[in-house]
Rosetta silent file (secondary structure, phi, psi, omega in degrees, C-alpha in Angstrom):
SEQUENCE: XXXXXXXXXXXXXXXXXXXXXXXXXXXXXXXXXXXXXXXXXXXXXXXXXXXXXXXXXXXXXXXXXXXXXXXXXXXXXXXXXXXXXXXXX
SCORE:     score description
SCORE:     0.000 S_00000001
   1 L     0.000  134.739 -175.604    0.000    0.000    0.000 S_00000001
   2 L  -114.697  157.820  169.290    1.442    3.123   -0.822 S_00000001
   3 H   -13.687  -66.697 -168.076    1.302    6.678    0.550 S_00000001
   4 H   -64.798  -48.465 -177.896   -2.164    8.152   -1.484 S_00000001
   5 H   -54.094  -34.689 -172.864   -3.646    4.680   -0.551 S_00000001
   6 H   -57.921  -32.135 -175.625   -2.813    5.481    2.751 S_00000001
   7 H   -84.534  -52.137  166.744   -4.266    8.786    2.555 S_00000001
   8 H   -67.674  -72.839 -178.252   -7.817    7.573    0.779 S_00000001
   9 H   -31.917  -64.210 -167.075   -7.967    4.920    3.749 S_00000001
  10 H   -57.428  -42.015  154.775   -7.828    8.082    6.257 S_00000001
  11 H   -61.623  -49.588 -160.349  -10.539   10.009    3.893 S_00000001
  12 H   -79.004  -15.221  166.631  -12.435    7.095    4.023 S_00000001
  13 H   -86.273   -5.469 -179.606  -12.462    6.680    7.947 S_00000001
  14 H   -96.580  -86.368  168.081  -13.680   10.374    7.873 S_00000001
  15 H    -8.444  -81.035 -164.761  -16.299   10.179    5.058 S_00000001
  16 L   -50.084  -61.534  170.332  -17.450    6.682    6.562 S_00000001
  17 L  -114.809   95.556  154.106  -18.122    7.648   10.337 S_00000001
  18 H   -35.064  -35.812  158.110  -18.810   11.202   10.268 S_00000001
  19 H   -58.233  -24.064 -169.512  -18.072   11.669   13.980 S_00000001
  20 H   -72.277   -9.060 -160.086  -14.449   10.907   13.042 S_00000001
  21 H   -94.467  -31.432  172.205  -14.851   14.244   11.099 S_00000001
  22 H   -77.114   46.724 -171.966  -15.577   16.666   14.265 S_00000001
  23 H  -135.913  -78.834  179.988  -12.417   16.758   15.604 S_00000001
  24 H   -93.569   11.887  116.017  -10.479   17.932   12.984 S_00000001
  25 H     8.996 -104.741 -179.557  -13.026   19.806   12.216 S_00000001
  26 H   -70.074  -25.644  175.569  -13.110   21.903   15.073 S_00000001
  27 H   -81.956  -26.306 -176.318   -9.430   21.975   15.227 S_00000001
  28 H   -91.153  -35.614  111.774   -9.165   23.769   11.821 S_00000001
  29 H    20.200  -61.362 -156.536  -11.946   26.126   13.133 S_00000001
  30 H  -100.272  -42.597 -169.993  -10.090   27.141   16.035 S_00000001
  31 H   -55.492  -61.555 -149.445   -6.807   27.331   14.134 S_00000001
  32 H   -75.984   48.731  160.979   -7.330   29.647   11.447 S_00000001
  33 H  -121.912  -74.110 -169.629   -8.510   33.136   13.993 S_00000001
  34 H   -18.403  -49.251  172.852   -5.807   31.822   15.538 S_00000001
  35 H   -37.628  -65.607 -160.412   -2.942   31.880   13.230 S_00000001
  36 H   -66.549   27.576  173.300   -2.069   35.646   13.125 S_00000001
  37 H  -154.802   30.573 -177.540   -0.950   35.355   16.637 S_00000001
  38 L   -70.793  -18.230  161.925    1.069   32.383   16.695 S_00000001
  39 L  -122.126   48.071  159.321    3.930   34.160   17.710 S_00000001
  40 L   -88.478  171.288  175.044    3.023   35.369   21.196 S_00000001
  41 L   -83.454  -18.280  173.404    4.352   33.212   24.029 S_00000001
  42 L   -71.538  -25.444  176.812    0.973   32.021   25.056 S_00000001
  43 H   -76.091    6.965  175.806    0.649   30.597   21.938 S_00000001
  44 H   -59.233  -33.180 -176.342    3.819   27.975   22.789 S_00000001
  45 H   -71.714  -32.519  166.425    1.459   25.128   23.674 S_00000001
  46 H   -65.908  -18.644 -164.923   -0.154   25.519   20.051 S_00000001
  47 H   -88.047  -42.694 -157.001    2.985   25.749   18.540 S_00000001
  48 H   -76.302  -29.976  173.577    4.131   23.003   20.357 S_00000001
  49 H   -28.222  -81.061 -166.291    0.584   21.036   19.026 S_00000001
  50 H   -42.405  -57.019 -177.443    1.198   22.179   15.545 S_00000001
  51 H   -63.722  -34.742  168.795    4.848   20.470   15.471 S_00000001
  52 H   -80.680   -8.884  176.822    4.051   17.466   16.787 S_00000001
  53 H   -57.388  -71.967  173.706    1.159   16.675   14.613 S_00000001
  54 H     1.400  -77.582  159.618    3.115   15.908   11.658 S_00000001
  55 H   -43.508  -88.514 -164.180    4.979   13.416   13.104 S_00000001
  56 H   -47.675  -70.923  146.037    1.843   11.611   14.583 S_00000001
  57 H     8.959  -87.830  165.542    0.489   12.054   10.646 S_00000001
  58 H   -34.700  -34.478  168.635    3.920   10.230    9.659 S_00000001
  59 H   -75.606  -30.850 -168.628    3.700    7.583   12.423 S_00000001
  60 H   -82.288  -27.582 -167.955    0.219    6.659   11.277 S_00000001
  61 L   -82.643   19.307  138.524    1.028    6.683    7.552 S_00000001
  62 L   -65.043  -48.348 -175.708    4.311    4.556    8.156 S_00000001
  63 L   -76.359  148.116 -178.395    2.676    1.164    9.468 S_00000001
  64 L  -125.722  164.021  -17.799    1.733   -1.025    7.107 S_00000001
  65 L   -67.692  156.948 -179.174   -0.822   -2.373    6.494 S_00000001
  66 L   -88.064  144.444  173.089   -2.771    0.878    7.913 S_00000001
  67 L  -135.580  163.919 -151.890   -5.106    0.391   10.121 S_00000001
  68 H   -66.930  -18.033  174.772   -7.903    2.497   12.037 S_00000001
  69 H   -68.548   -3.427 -169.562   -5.697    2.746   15.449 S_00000001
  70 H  -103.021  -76.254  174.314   -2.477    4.082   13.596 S_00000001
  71 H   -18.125  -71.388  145.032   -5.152    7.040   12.473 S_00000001
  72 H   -24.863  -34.105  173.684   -6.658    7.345   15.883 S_00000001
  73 H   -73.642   -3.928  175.773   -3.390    8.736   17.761 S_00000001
  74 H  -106.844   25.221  150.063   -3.888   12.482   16.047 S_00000001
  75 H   -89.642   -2.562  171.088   -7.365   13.167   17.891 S_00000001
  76 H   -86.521  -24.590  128.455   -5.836   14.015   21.131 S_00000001
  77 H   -19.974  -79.730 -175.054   -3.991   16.248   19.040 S_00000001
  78 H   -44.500  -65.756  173.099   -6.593   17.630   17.322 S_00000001
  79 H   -44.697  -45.668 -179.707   -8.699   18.371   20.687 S_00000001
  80 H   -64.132  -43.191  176.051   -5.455   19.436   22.461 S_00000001
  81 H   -56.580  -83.395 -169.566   -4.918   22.176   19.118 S_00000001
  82 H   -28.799  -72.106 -176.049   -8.742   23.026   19.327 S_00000001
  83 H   -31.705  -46.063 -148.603   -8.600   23.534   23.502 S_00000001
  84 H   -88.773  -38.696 -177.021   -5.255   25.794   22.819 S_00000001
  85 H   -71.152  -49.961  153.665   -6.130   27.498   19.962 S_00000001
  86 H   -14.767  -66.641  178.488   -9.346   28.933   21.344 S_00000001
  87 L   -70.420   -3.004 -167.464   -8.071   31.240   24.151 S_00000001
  88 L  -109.455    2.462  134.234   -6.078   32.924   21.491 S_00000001
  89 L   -32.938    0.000    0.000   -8.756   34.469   19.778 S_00000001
């Protein structure tokens, strides 16, 4: 399975249970008021969010075969970004 498949599994775990979809969601929501103040110091816990997500993106799309638990480790991410992002409005 390559990358894009990998990527169409992860749309298709959104698309398929729609709950999987309010999370990042809501995190993309809260981010974008957010951005244009990303470099105050209160904004280090988003920043710190923002960096590690990647990675956790990269960890799930590394195992192979993918499965929905590889996927699952970026909503506490997601929540943690949303929670963080918020007050920064």
């Amino acid at each position: 399975m390559n990358v894009a498949g990998k990527l169409a599994y992860f749309g298709d775990l959104l698309l398929a249970q729609p709950g999987n979809l309010i999370a990042p969601l809501l995190f993309a929501i809260a981010l974008f008021p957010a951005l244009p103040k990303l470099r105050r110091p209160e904004a280090f816990p988003l920043l710190t969010v923002l960096l590690v997500l990647p990675f956790a993106l990269l960890g799930a799309l590394s195992a192979t075969p993918s499965q929905i638990q590889y996927f699952y480790m970026l909503y506490p991410f997601f929540v943690l970004g949303t929670f963080f992002a918020v007050p920064l409005w």
